[in-house]
Amino acid sequence: MIPSTRMSRLIAILISTILFSPSPNPAFRQTKATASSSRLLQFHYRKPQDFKNTEANCGSIKPAACAPSVVHIAMTLDTNFLRGTIVAVHSILQHSRCPENIFLHFVSSNASHEPLIRYIFPSLKSRVYYFNPEIVKRKISPSIREGLEQPLNYARNYLAHLLEPCIQRVIYLDSDVLVVDDILKLWNTDLRTKTVGSPEYCHANFTKYFTPKFWSRNTLSSAFTNRLRPCYFNSGVMVIDLHKWRMSRYTEKLEMWMEIQRKERIYELGSLPPLLLVFAGNIEGIEHRWNQHGLGGDNVNGSCRGLHPGPVSLLHWSGGGKPWLRLDSGRPCPLDMFWFHYDLYEPHFTTKK
């Protein structure tokens, strides 16, 4: 965990340093074209160090994904966010005292991504799952931002059915996050009786996430009846009890709201509102340090934003601006330079020390 004052000092140091420094999943069948594409991409990334456990009490490491000492993390692999995913994984491994216990579950609709991940992180325990975009395409309605409509944004709704039944818990992370603390702390969150844990933001205007039509119809708005206090939560960081999810058939409940949205237009923001409809007011709140969100600015301009007050364990560039795009355009925000410290991307015309 990094206190906010120390984070500010680290960012300043990094900015000055950077500015002045010179096993394959059978679900995929790799074709010559995808293999060639992957080999080309490999030249754009450097390999980080090989991360090893630093403590004896990490527990035994077994090849099976279902070993009790394994920490399960799920992320998506999307071409437009691939660089962000690689940074997120790099940061997770770098700050974990038990990196060999981490198992990454990647969900992708593109077979060419798996060889690249295995090239960059050869020792990483991982598996890539194929997600058929047709599963949700007929259930997705247009959003205020094109990126929010992508089928892979809905893959988290299907993790309980994609992952092996023996896996009882998973951390879901968006591709635009940076972890600066030991992920084991988040993994050990006590969900008590809840299915999902995530930082809640009860000061946010909850009503704005749904249309007037939704609030005017009691048959729809009654979804929040009998919930103690439904609050906004950002679904880019969630700890999920997969057993409870499966038992309560939450995927079907989410799909029900997606179908209603197609017909009624009851919300605007892509894949988040269905999760609010099903879980808001019924999740286990997690410390805000695990989702310093909004660093991508608003959905239109992607303007620069600073950190919220308090300690920081995870930075999240939710919003319209992504650090890799702002860096490549030559207009980075201050916090983007901190993200750059973990960036493994190295095009032929760039030299990073």
mmCIF file of C-alpha atoms in Angstrom:
data_model
loop_
_atom_site.group_PDB
_atom_site.id
_atom_site.type_symbol
_atom_site.label_atom_id
_atom_site.label_comp_id
_atom_site.label_asym_id
_atom_site.label_seq_id
_atom_site.Cartn_x
_atom_site.Cartn_y
_atom_site.Cartn_z
ATOM 1 C CA MET A 1 0.000 0.000 0.000
ATOM 2 C CA ILE A 2 1.322 3.450 -0.917
ATOM 3 C CA PRO A 3 0.202 6.512 1.121
ATOM 4 C CA SER A 4 -1.000 9.405 -1.028
ATOM 5 C CA THR A 5 1.926 11.693 -0.066
ATOM 6 C CA ARG A 6 4.479 9.035 -0.913
ATOM 7 C CA MET A 7 2.655 8.340 -4.173
ATOM 8 C CA SER A 8 2.981 12.016 -5.131
ATOM 9 C CA ARG A 9 6.732 11.930 -4.487
ATOM 10 C CA LEU A 10 7.123 8.729 -6.491
ATOM 11 C CA ILE A 11 5.256 10.239 -9.418
ATOM 12 C CA ALA A 12 7.499 13.310 -9.414
ATOM 13 C CA ILE A 13 10.644 11.153 -9.343
ATOM 14 C CA LEU A 14 9.392 8.910 -12.122
ATOM 15 C CA ILE A 15 8.441 11.827 -14.351
ATOM 16 C CA SER A 16 11.906 13.364 -14.087
ATOM 17 C CA THR A 17 13.591 9.973 -14.581
ATOM 18 C CA ILE A 18 11.551 9.124 -17.661
ATOM 19 C CA LEU A 19 11.802 12.538 -19.269
ATOM 20 C CA PHE A 20 15.556 12.796 -18.898
ATOM 21 C CA SER A 21 16.624 9.169 -19.351
ATOM 22 C CA PRO A 22 17.986 8.214 -22.689
ATOM 23 C CA SER A 23 0.374 -24.196 -22.401
ATOM 24 C CA PRO A 24 -2.009 -23.651 -25.156
ATOM 25 C CA ASN A 25 -5.740 -23.708 -24.587
ATOM 26 C CA PRO A 26 -7.412 -26.257 -26.925
ATOM 27 C CA ALA A 27 -10.249 -23.761 -27.399
ATOM 28 C CA PHE A 28 -7.868 -21.867 -29.689
ATOM 29 C CA ARG A 29 -6.422 -23.270 -32.902
ATOM 30 C CA GLN A 30 -3.400 -21.192 -33.827
ATOM 31 C CA THR A 31 -3.163 -20.542 -37.551
ATOM 32 C CA LYS A 32 -0.067 -19.418 -39.477
ATOM 33 C CA ALA A 33 -1.542 -15.932 -39.637
ATOM 34 C CA THR A 34 -2.066 -15.627 -35.880
ATOM 35 C CA ALA A 35 1.350 -17.147 -35.151
ATOM 36 C CA SER A 36 3.003 -14.654 -37.491
ATOM 37 C CA SER A 37 1.058 -11.792 -35.911
ATOM 38 C CA SER A 38 2.111 -12.933 -32.446
ATOM 39 C CA ARG A 39 5.798 -13.168 -33.435
ATOM 40 C CA LEU A 40 5.634 -9.634 -34.800
ATOM 41 C CA LEU A 41 4.098 -8.314 -31.583
ATOM 42 C CA GLN A 42 6.751 -10.032 -29.472
ATOM 43 C CA PHE A 43 9.412 -7.684 -30.811
ATOM 44 C CA HIS A 44 7.462 -4.754 -29.358
ATOM 45 C CA TYR A 45 7.621 -5.987 -25.764
ATOM 46 C CA ARG A 46 10.476 -6.720 -23.418
ATOM 47 C CA LYS A 47 10.341 -9.479 -20.850
ATOM 48 C CA PRO A 48 10.359 -8.487 -17.175
ATOM 49 C CA GLN A 49 12.299 -10.327 -14.514
ATOM 50 C CA ASP A 50 11.213 -13.818 -13.524
ATOM 51 C CA PHE A 51 9.144 -13.315 -10.374
ATOM 52 C CA LYS A 52 9.617 -15.788 -7.497
ATOM 53 C CA ASN A 53 7.999 -16.209 -4.096
ATOM 54 C CA THR A 54 9.834 -14.240 -1.433
ATOM 55 C CA GLU A 55 8.329 -15.854 1.675
ATOM 56 C CA ALA A 56 8.247 -19.423 2.950
ATOM 57 C CA ASN A 57 4.611 -19.200 4.043
ATOM 58 C CA CYS A 58 3.260 -18.767 0.521
ATOM 59 C CA GLY A 59 2.057 -22.373 0.592
ATOM 60 C CA SER A 60 2.809 -25.235 -1.733
ATOM 61 C CA ILE A 61 2.755 -24.612 -5.459
ATOM 62 C CA LYS A 62 1.007 -27.312 -7.446
ATOM 63 C CA PRO A 63 0.392 -27.393 -11.190
ATOM 64 C CA ALA A 64 -3.351 -27.783 -10.698
ATOM 65 C CA ALA A 65 -5.321 -24.545 -10.961
ATOM 66 C CA CYS A 66 -7.540 -25.637 -8.097
ATOM 67 C CA ALA A 67 -4.824 -25.936 -5.449
ATOM 68 C CA PRO A 68 -5.923 -24.087 -2.275
ATOM 69 C CA SER A 69 -2.870 -21.808 -2.266
ATOM 70 C CA VAL A 70 -3.595 -20.415 -5.745
ATOM 71 C CA VAL A 71 -4.811 -16.822 -6.150
ATOM 72 C CA HIS A 72 -7.170 -16.564 -9.124
ATOM 73 C CA ILE A 73 -7.368 -13.350 -11.148
ATOM 74 C CA ALA A 74 -9.511 -12.885 -14.256
ATOM 75 C CA MET A 75 -8.922 -10.284 -16.964
ATOM 76 C CA THR A 76 -9.831 -9.841 -20.607
ATOM 77 C CA LEU A 77 -7.444 -9.780 -23.571
ATOM 78 C CA ASP A 78 -8.561 -7.236 -26.126
ATOM 79 C CA THR A 79 -6.425 -5.812 -28.928
ATOM 80 C CA ASN A 80 -7.199 -2.203 -27.993
ATOM 81 C CA PHE A 81 -6.418 -2.803 -24.309
ATOM 82 C CA LEU A 82 -3.658 -5.407 -24.628
ATOM 83 C CA ARG A 83 -0.901 -3.019 -23.561
ATOM 84 C CA GLY A 84 -2.909 -2.125 -20.480
ATOM 85 C CA THR A 85 -3.458 -5.769 -19.552
ATOM 86 C CA ILE A 86 0.273 -6.471 -19.810
ATOM 87 C CA VAL A 87 1.038 -3.524 -17.515
ATOM 88 C CA ALA A 88 -1.584 -4.691 -15.017
ATOM 89 C CA VAL A 89 -0.138 -8.215 -14.895
ATOM 90 C CA HIS A 90 3.398 -6.840 -14.566
ATOM 91 C CA SER A 91 2.373 -4.669 -11.621
ATOM 92 C CA ILE A 92 0.526 -7.536 -9.911
ATOM 93 C CA LEU A 93 3.557 -9.831 -10.103
ATOM 94 C CA GLN A 94 6.020 -7.121 -9.079
ATOM 95 C CA HIS A 95 4.190 -6.244 -5.867
ATOM 96 C CA SER A 96 3.165 -9.752 -4.794
ATOM 97 C CA ARG A 97 5.158 -11.596 -2.153
ATOM 98 C CA CYS A 98 3.842 -14.871 -3.616
ATOM 99 C CA PRO A 99 3.816 -14.306 -7.398
ATOM 100 C CA GLU A 100 4.167 -18.040 -8.105
ATOM 101 C CA ASN A 101 0.800 -18.582 -6.428
ATOM 102 C CA ILE A 102 -0.990 -16.336 -8.903
ATOM 103 C CA PHE A 103 -3.064 -17.848 -11.694
ATOM 104 C CA LEU A 104 -4.315 -15.529 -14.431
ATOM 105 C CA HIS A 105 -7.513 -16.433 -16.267
ATOM 106 C CA PHE A 106 -7.632 -14.472 -19.517
ATOM 107 C CA VAL A 107 -10.842 -14.195 -21.522
ATOM 108 C CA SER A 108 -10.375 -13.373 -25.191
ATOM 109 C CA SER A 109 -12.042 -13.530 -28.584
ATOM 110 C CA ASN A 110 -8.710 -13.441 -30.443
ATOM 111 C CA ALA A 111 -6.391 -16.454 -30.647
ATOM 112 C CA SER A 112 -3.301 -14.359 -31.417
ATOM 113 C CA HIS A 113 -3.061 -12.928 -27.902
ATOM 114 C CA GLU A 114 -2.197 -16.116 -26.023
ATOM 115 C CA PRO A 115 1.305 -16.681 -27.517
ATOM 116 C CA LEU A 116 2.208 -13.077 -26.758
ATOM 117 C CA ILE A 117 1.268 -13.423 -23.079
ATOM 118 C CA ARG A 118 3.276 -16.642 -22.830
ATOM 119 C CA TYR A 119 6.247 -14.957 -24.493
ATOM 120 C CA ILE A 120 6.271 -11.981 -22.112
ATOM 121 C CA PHE A 121 5.468 -13.962 -18.942
ATOM 122 C CA PRO A 122 6.843 -17.479 -19.598
ATOM 123 C CA SER A 123 6.609 -18.553 -15.937
ATOM 124 C CA LEU A 124 3.124 -17.177 -15.341
ATOM 125 C CA LYS A 125 0.457 -19.720 -14.507
ATOM 126 C CA SER A 126 -2.357 -18.845 -16.851
ATOM 127 C CA ARG A 127 -5.075 -20.048 -19.145
ATOM 128 C CA VAL A 128 -6.904 -18.319 -21.984
ATOM 129 C CA TYR A 129 -10.626 -18.914 -22.447
ATOM 130 C CA TYR A 130 -12.418 -18.282 -25.680
ATOM 131 C CA PHE A 131 -15.412 -15.965 -25.344
ATOM 132 C CA ASN A 132 -17.819 -16.057 -28.253
ATOM 133 C CA PRO A 133 -18.950 -12.447 -28.836
ATOM 134 C CA GLU A 134 -22.182 -13.697 -30.382
ATOM 135 C CA ILE A 135 -23.318 -14.709 -26.892
ATOM 136 C CA VAL A 136 -23.952 -11.093 -25.970
ATOM 137 C CA LYS A 137 -24.076 -9.200 -29.270
ATOM 138 C CA ARG A 138 -27.826 -9.673 -29.539
ATOM 139 C CA LYS A 139 -28.218 -8.425 -25.970
ATOM 140 C CA ILE A 140 -26.113 -5.255 -26.258
ATOM 141 C CA SER A 141 -27.688 -1.888 -26.988
ATOM 142 C CA PRO A 142 -25.772 1.278 -28.022
ATOM 143 C CA SER A 143 -24.019 3.202 -25.235
ATOM 144 C CA ILE A 144 -22.799 6.778 -24.878
ATOM 145 C CA ARG A 145 -19.242 5.553 -25.561
ATOM 146 C CA GLU A 146 -18.415 2.990 -28.226
ATOM 147 C CA GLY A 147 -15.842 1.245 -26.050
ATOM 148 C CA LEU A 148 -18.513 0.398 -23.482
ATOM 149 C CA GLU A 149 -20.427 -1.682 -26.022
ATOM 150 C CA GLN A 150 -17.696 -4.229 -26.759
ATOM 151 C CA PRO A 151 -18.782 -7.833 -26.080
ATOM 152 C CA LEU A 152 -15.705 -8.554 -23.936
ATOM 153 C CA ASN A 153 -16.930 -5.955 -21.432
ATOM 154 C CA TYR A 154 -19.655 -8.452 -20.573
ATOM 155 C CA ALA A 155 -17.305 -11.434 -20.173
ATOM 156 C CA ARG A 156 -17.123 -10.894 -16.400
ATOM 157 C CA ASN A 157 -20.807 -11.833 -16.225
ATOM 158 C CA TYR A 158 -19.879 -15.316 -17.458
ATOM 159 C CA LEU A 159 -16.772 -16.068 -15.375
ATOM 160 C CA ALA A 160 -18.648 -18.508 -13.152
ATOM 161 C CA HIS A 161 -19.321 -20.654 -16.213
ATOM 162 C CA LEU A 162 -16.035 -20.128 -18.070
ATOM 163 C CA LEU A 163 -13.746 -21.060 -15.187
ATOM 164 C CA GLU A 164 -13.403 -24.588 -13.839
ATOM 165 C CA PRO A 165 -16.152 -25.543 -11.334
ATOM 166 C CA CYS A 166 -13.519 -26.229 -8.665
ATOM 167 C CA ILE A 167 -12.556 -22.545 -8.610
ATOM 168 C CA GLN A 168 -14.595 -20.950 -5.842
ATOM 169 C CA ARG A 169 -13.290 -17.383 -5.853
ATOM 170 C CA VAL A 170 -11.781 -14.976 -8.359
ATOM 171 C CA ILE A 171 -10.622 -11.367 -8.490
ATOM 172 C CA TYR A 172 -11.854 -9.610 -11.613
ATOM 173 C CA LEU A 173 -9.794 -6.642 -12.834
ATOM 174 C CA ASP A 174 -10.255 -4.288 -15.766
ATOM 175 C CA SER A 175 -7.356 -3.904 -18.197
ATOM 176 C CA ASP A 176 -6.719 -0.252 -17.314
ATOM 177 C CA VAL A 177 -5.601 -0.796 -13.717
ATOM 178 C CA LEU A 178 -2.232 -0.656 -11.989
ATOM 179 C CA VAL A 179 -1.675 -2.599 -8.762
ATOM 180 C CA VAL A 180 0.819 -1.090 -6.294
ATOM 181 C CA ASP A 181 0.149 -3.375 -3.327
ATOM 182 C CA ASP A 182 0.179 -7.105 -2.614
ATOM 183 C CA ILE A 183 -2.838 -8.590 -4.402
ATOM 184 C CA LEU A 184 -3.063 -11.216 -1.641
ATOM 185 C CA LYS A 185 -4.554 -8.547 0.601
ATOM 186 C CA LEU A 186 -7.435 -8.089 -1.821
ATOM 187 C CA TRP A 187 -7.752 -11.847 -2.304
ATOM 188 C CA ASN A 188 -8.183 -12.363 1.446
ATOM 189 C CA THR A 189 -11.195 -10.030 1.618
ATOM 190 C CA ASP A 190 -13.893 -11.460 3.872
ATOM 191 C CA LEU A 191 -17.074 -11.444 1.785
ATOM 192 C CA ARG A 192 -19.098 -12.816 4.697
ATOM 193 C CA THR A 193 -22.531 -13.674 3.248
ATOM 194 C CA LYS A 194 -22.109 -11.656 0.045
ATOM 195 C CA THR A 195 -21.339 -12.858 -3.469
ATOM 196 C CA VAL A 196 -19.425 -9.783 -4.647
ATOM 197 C CA GLY A 197 -17.017 -7.443 -2.903
ATOM 198 C CA SER A 198 -16.050 -4.052 -4.341
ATOM 199 C CA PRO A 199 -15.383 -0.507 -3.105
ATOM 200 C CA GLU A 200 -18.699 1.353 -2.755
ATOM 201 C CA TYR A 201 -19.270 5.062 -3.375
ATOM 202 C CA CYS A 202 -22.497 6.003 -1.642
ATOM 203 C CA HIS A 203 -22.004 9.747 -2.193
ATOM 204 C CA ALA A 204 -22.451 9.289 -5.961
ATOM 205 C CA ASN A 205 -25.789 10.208 -7.529
ATOM 206 C CA PHE A 206 -27.141 6.708 -8.017
ATOM 207 C CA THR A 207 -30.229 7.777 -9.940
ATOM 208 C CA LYS A 208 -28.250 9.175 -12.902
ATOM 209 C CA TYR A 209 -27.203 5.723 -14.065
ATOM 210 C CA PHE A 210 -30.765 4.952 -15.156
ATOM 211 C CA THR A 211 -33.226 6.703 -17.443
ATOM 212 C CA PRO A 212 -36.397 8.519 -16.299
ATOM 213 C CA LYS A 213 -38.373 5.671 -17.853
ATOM 214 C CA PHE A 214 -36.737 3.255 -15.431
ATOM 215 C CA TRP A 215 -37.551 5.330 -12.356
ATOM 216 C CA SER A 216 -41.110 6.068 -13.497
ATOM 217 C CA ARG A 217 -42.055 2.410 -13.769
ATOM 218 C CA ASN A 218 -42.452 0.674 -10.453
ATOM 219 C CA THR A 219 -42.104 -2.754 -12.045
ATOM 220 C CA LEU A 220 -38.523 -1.788 -12.925
ATOM 221 C CA SER A 221 -37.390 0.507 -10.096
ATOM 222 C CA SER A 222 -38.713 -1.946 -7.502
ATOM 223 C CA ALA A 223 -35.534 -3.922 -8.188
ATOM 224 C CA PHE A 224 -33.938 -1.812 -5.443
ATOM 225 C CA THR A 225 -36.767 -2.347 -2.959
ATOM 226 C CA ASN A 226 -35.747 -4.066 0.272
ATOM 227 C CA ARG A 227 -32.082 -3.213 -0.218
ATOM 228 C CA LEU A 228 -30.613 -1.407 2.758
ATOM 229 C CA ARG A 229 -28.688 1.211 0.771
ATOM 230 C CA PRO A 230 -28.003 0.663 -2.934
ATOM 231 C CA CYS A 231 -24.762 2.462 -3.787
ATOM 232 C CA TYR A 232 -22.660 2.889 -6.894
ATOM 233 C CA PHE A 233 -19.678 0.588 -7.227
ATOM 234 C CA ASN A 234 -17.135 0.411 -10.031
ATOM 235 C CA SER A 235 -17.197 -3.089 -11.495
ATOM 236 C CA GLY A 236 -13.595 -2.875 -12.734
ATOM 237 C CA VAL A 237 -12.429 -4.325 -9.411
ATOM 238 C CA MET A 238 -14.477 -7.133 -7.903
ATOM 239 C CA VAL A 239 -13.860 -10.092 -5.621
ATOM 240 C CA ILE A 240 -16.387 -12.751 -6.604
ATOM 241 C CA ASP A 241 -17.568 -15.871 -4.787
ATOM 242 C CA LEU A 242 -18.143 -18.077 -7.826
ATOM 243 C CA HIS A 243 -19.920 -20.798 -5.876
ATOM 244 C CA LYS A 244 -22.568 -18.390 -4.585
ATOM 245 C CA TRP A 245 -22.819 -16.809 -8.045
ATOM 246 C CA ARG A 246 -23.554 -20.185 -9.617
ATOM 247 C CA MET A 247 -26.018 -21.192 -6.921
ATOM 248 C CA SER A 248 -27.965 -17.926 -7.263
ATOM 249 C CA ARG A 249 -27.878 -18.023 -11.093
ATOM 250 C CA TYR A 250 -26.686 -14.433 -11.315
ATOM 251 C CA THR A 251 -25.653 -14.717 -14.954
ATOM 252 C CA GLU A 252 -29.277 -15.361 -15.895
ATOM 253 C CA LYS A 253 -30.424 -12.384 -13.820
ATOM 254 C CA LEU A 254 -27.932 -10.110 -15.564
ATOM 255 C CA GLU A 255 -29.058 -11.375 -18.958
ATOM 256 C CA MET A 256 -32.658 -10.628 -18.009
ATOM 257 C CA TRP A 257 -31.821 -6.953 -17.446
ATOM 258 C CA MET A 258 -29.842 -6.842 -20.685
ATOM 259 C CA GLU A 259 -32.901 -8.117 -22.542
ATOM 260 C CA ILE A 260 -35.093 -5.478 -20.893
ATOM 261 C CA GLN A 261 -32.558 -2.808 -21.870
ATOM 262 C CA ARG A 262 -32.765 -3.861 -25.511
ATOM 263 C CA LYS A 263 -36.509 -3.243 -25.487
ATOM 264 C CA GLU A 264 -36.987 -0.452 -22.951
ATOM 265 C CA ARG A 265 -33.761 1.625 -22.915
ATOM 266 C CA ILE A 266 -33.504 1.900 -19.140
ATOM 267 C CA TYR A 267 -29.821 2.897 -18.823
ATOM 268 C CA GLU A 268 -26.928 4.399 -20.809
ATOM 269 C CA LEU A 269 -23.601 3.087 -19.521
ATOM 270 C CA GLY A 270 -22.906 -0.272 -21.164
ATOM 271 C CA SER A 271 -22.168 -3.269 -18.928
ATOM 272 C CA LEU A 272 -22.192 -1.549 -15.512
ATOM 273 C CA PRO A 273 -25.935 -0.891 -14.926
ATOM 274 C CA PRO A 274 -26.978 -4.569 -15.037
ATOM 275 C CA LEU A 275 -24.464 -5.262 -12.269
ATOM 276 C CA LEU A 276 -25.868 -2.354 -10.258
ATOM 277 C CA LEU A 277 -29.388 -3.668 -10.767
ATOM 278 C CA VAL A 278 -28.441 -7.094 -9.461
ATOM 279 C CA PHE A 279 -25.874 -6.279 -6.765
ATOM 280 C CA ALA A 280 -26.060 -2.616 -5.628
ATOM 281 C CA GLY A 281 -26.900 -2.543 -1.937
ATOM 282 C CA ASN A 282 -26.034 -6.213 -1.618
ATOM 283 C CA ILE A 283 -22.241 -6.309 -1.886
ATOM 284 C CA GLU A 284 -19.443 -6.403 0.658
ATOM 285 C CA GLY A 285 -17.753 -3.015 0.704
ATOM 286 C CA ILE A 286 -13.976 -3.011 0.221
ATOM 287 C CA GLU A 287 -11.581 -0.212 1.165
ATOM 288 C CA HIS A 288 -11.446 2.560 -1.430
ATOM 289 C CA ARG A 289 -7.675 2.181 -1.750
ATOM 290 C CA TRP A 290 -8.399 -0.853 -3.951
ATOM 291 C CA ASN A 291 -10.017 1.243 -6.667
ATOM 292 C CA GLN A 292 -8.675 4.758 -7.133
ATOM 293 C CA HIS A 293 -10.905 5.071 -10.185
ATOM 294 C CA GLY A 294 -11.707 7.848 -12.630
ATOM 295 C CA LEU A 295 -8.090 8.537 -13.643
ATOM 296 C CA GLY A 296 -9.112 8.386 -17.305
ATOM 297 C CA GLY A 297 -11.215 11.512 -16.889
ATOM 298 C CA ASP A 298 -14.736 11.911 -18.226
ATOM 299 C CA ASN A 299 -16.192 9.761 -20.992
ATOM 300 C CA VAL A 300 -15.996 12.565 -23.567
ATOM 301 C CA ASN A 301 -12.714 14.441 -23.109
ATOM 302 C CA GLY A 302 -10.652 12.041 -20.989
ATOM 303 C CA SER A 303 -9.185 14.965 -19.052
ATOM 304 C CA CYS A 304 -6.440 14.590 -16.432
ATOM 305 C CA ARG A 305 -7.461 13.806 -12.878
ATOM 306 C CA GLY A 306 -5.563 13.367 -9.647
ATOM 307 C CA LEU A 307 -5.820 10.828 -6.866
ATOM 308 C CA HIS A 308 -8.589 10.776 -4.307
ATOM 309 C CA PRO A 309 -7.460 11.450 -0.716
ATOM 310 C CA GLY A 310 -6.145 8.449 1.178
ATOM 311 C CA PRO A 311 -3.837 5.464 0.666
ATOM 312 C CA VAL A 312 -3.509 3.792 -2.734
ATOM 313 C CA SER A 313 -3.336 0.085 -3.546
ATOM 314 C CA LEU A 314 -4.776 0.135 -7.067
ATOM 315 C CA LEU A 315 -5.002 2.908 -9.665
ATOM 316 C CA HIS A 316 -7.766 2.679 -12.252
ATOM 317 C CA TRP A 317 -7.876 4.677 -15.485
ATOM 318 C CA SER A 318 -11.630 4.318 -15.908
ATOM 319 C CA GLY A 319 -13.095 6.999 -18.153
ATOM 320 C CA GLY A 320 -12.312 8.162 -21.660
ATOM 321 C CA GLY A 321 -8.528 8.657 -21.413
ATOM 322 C CA LYS A 322 -6.123 5.713 -21.324
ATOM 323 C CA PRO A 323 -2.475 6.178 -20.287
ATOM 324 C CA TRP A 324 -0.963 4.374 -23.284
ATOM 325 C CA LEU A 325 -2.930 6.522 -25.736
ATOM 326 C CA ARG A 326 -2.048 9.771 -23.977
ATOM 327 C CA LEU A 327 1.619 8.757 -23.770
ATOM 328 C CA ASP A 328 1.765 7.878 -27.464
ATOM 329 C CA SER A 329 0.129 11.173 -28.376
ATOM 330 C CA GLY A 330 2.757 13.099 -26.405
ATOM 331 C CA ARG A 331 0.161 14.525 -23.996
ATOM 332 C CA PRO A 332 0.411 12.373 -20.860
ATOM 333 C CA CYS A 333 -1.151 13.267 -17.545
ATOM 334 C CA PRO A 334 1.091 13.192 -14.445
ATOM 335 C CA LEU A 335 -0.240 9.823 -13.270
ATOM 336 C CA ASP A 336 0.284 8.342 -16.734
ATOM 337 C CA MET A 337 4.013 8.696 -16.153
ATOM 338 C CA PHE A 338 3.683 6.469 -13.099
ATOM 339 C CA TRP A 339 1.895 3.874 -15.274
ATOM 340 C CA PHE A 340 4.741 4.168 -17.813
ATOM 341 C CA HIS A 341 7.167 2.838 -15.189
ATOM 342 C CA TYR A 342 5.522 -0.597 -15.593
ATOM 343 C CA ASP A 343 5.074 -0.436 -19.360
ATOM 344 C CA LEU A 344 6.849 -3.248 -21.247
ATOM 345 C CA TYR A 345 6.015 -1.932 -24.699
ATOM 346 C CA GLU A 346 9.105 -1.040 -26.717
ATOM 347 C CA PRO A 347 8.578 -0.143 -30.378
ATOM 348 C CA HIS A 348 11.730 -0.165 -32.481
ATOM 349 C CA PHE A 349 12.111 3.620 -32.315
ATOM 350 C CA THR A 350 11.954 3.820 -28.510
ATOM 351 C CA THR A 351 14.608 2.987 -25.926
ATOM 352 C CA LYS A 352 13.553 2.695 -22.300
ATOM 353 C CA LYS A 353 16.057 2.172 -19.555
#
